[in-house]
CSV table of C-alpha atoms and ligand atoms in Angstrom, one decimal:
chain,number,residue,atom,x,y,z
A,29,MET,CA,87.0,92.4,72.2
A,30,LEU,CA,90.0,90.3,71.4
A,31,PRO,CA,90.2,87.5,74.1
A,32,SER,CA,93.1,85.7,72.5
A,33,ALA,CA,95.3,88.9,72.3
A,34,VAL,CA,94.5,89.8,75.9
A,35,SER,CA,95.3,86.4,77.4
A,36,SER,CA,98.6,86.2,75.5
A,37,LEU,CA,99.6,89.7,76.8
A,38,ALA,CA,98.7,88.7,80.4
A,39,ALA,CA,100.9,85.6,80.2
A,40,PHE,CA,104.0,87.7,79.5
A,41,ALA,CA,103.2,90.7,81.7
A,42,VAL,CA,105.2,91.0,84.9
A,43,PRO,CA,102.9,91.8,87.8
A,44,ILE,CA,103.3,95.4,88.7
A,45,ASN,CA,104.1,94.8,92.4
A,46,GLU,CA,107.0,92.5,91.3
A,47,ALA,CA,108.3,95.0,88.8
A,48,ILE,CA,108.3,97.7,91.5
A,49,ASP,CA,110.1,95.4,94.0
A,50,LEU,CA,112.8,94.7,91.4
A,51,VAL,CA,113.5,98.5,91.0
A,52,VAL,CA,113.4,99.2,94.8
A,53,LYS,CA,115.8,96.3,95.6
A,54,ARG,CA,118.3,97.5,93.0
A,55,ILE,CA,118.4,101.0,94.4
A,56,ARG,CA,119.2,100.8,98.1
A,57,THR,CA,120.6,104.2,98.7
A,58,LYS,CA,120.7,107.6,97.1
A,59,ALA,CA,123.4,110.1,97.4
A,60,CYS,CA,122.8,113.5,99.1
A,61,GLN,CA,123.1,116.2,96.4
A,62,ARG,CA,124.8,118.6,98.7
A,63,CYS,CA,127.5,116.6,100.5
A,64,GLY,CA,127.4,113.4,98.4
A,65,LYS,CA,126.9,111.1,101.3
A,66,ASN,CA,124.9,107.9,100.6
A,67,ASP,CA,121.9,107.5,102.8
A,68,ASP,CA,118.8,105.4,102.9
A,69,THR,CA,116.7,108.4,103.9
A,70,LEU,CA,116.8,111.6,102.0
A,71,TYR,CA,114.7,114.7,102.1
A,72,ARG,CA,113.3,116.4,98.9
A,73,ILE,CA,113.6,120.1,99.4
A,74,ARG,CA,113.9,123.4,97.6
A,75,LEU,CA,116.8,125.6,98.8
A,76,ASP,CA,116.8,128.6,96.6
A,77,GLU,CA,115.1,130.7,94.0
A,78,SER,CA,116.0,128.2,91.2
A,79,ARG,CA,112.9,126.3,92.3
A,80,LEU,CA,114.7,123.0,91.7
A,81,TRP,CA,114.1,120.0,93.9
A,82,VAL,CA,117.2,118.4,95.5
A,83,PHE,CA,117.6,115.4,97.7
A,84,VAL,CA,119.7,116.0,100.8
A,85,CYS,CA,120.6,114.0,103.9
A,86,LEU,CA,119.3,114.9,107.4
A,87,ASP,CA,122.6,116.6,108.3
A,88,CYS,CA,122.4,118.9,105.3
A,89,LEU,CA,118.7,119.6,105.8
A,90,GLU,CA,119.4,120.8,109.3
A,91,LEU,CA,122.3,123.0,108.0
A,92,VAL,CA,120.4,124.7,105.2
A,93,LYS,CA,116.9,124.9,106.7
A,94,PRO,CA,117.3,127.6,109.5
A,95,GLY,CA,116.4,131.0,108.2
A,96,ASN,CA,116.1,129.9,104.6
A,97,ARG,CA,113.2,131.7,103.2
A,98,HIS,CA,113.3,129.6,100.0
A,99,TYR,CA,113.2,126.3,102.0
A,100,GLN,CA,110.3,124.1,101.0
A,101,TYR,CA,109.8,120.5,102.0
A,102,GLY,CA,108.6,118.1,99.2
A,103,GLY,CA,108.7,114.7,100.9
A,104,THR,CA,110.9,112.0,102.3
A,105,TRP,CA,112.7,109.3,100.2
A,106,LYS,CA,113.3,106.0,102.0
A,107,SER,CA,115.1,103.0,100.5
A,108,LYS,CA,113.3,100.6,102.8
A,109,LYS,CA,109.5,100.6,103.1
A,110,ARG,CA,108.4,100.1,106.7
A,111,HIS,CA,105.0,98.6,107.3
B,2,LIG,ZN1,124.2,115.8,102.9
């Protein structure tokens, strides 16, 4: 359609992989939302009827999980990608 506009945009665009790398490197750790500890692996869970997702460390996960009927697992957050 507009070859000149497209090529000038491409010249300025940051490759998406590089952009994601920049963000990932800047945020190395997250803090547990229950005890406040910084960790490079946190677990996204639901704890109660509020239906809100919180990120907690493994210690807190093991404390709150047993017998919790509201417990729901929503994924794991890691600061370092392992291949
Ligand atoms: Zn914690």
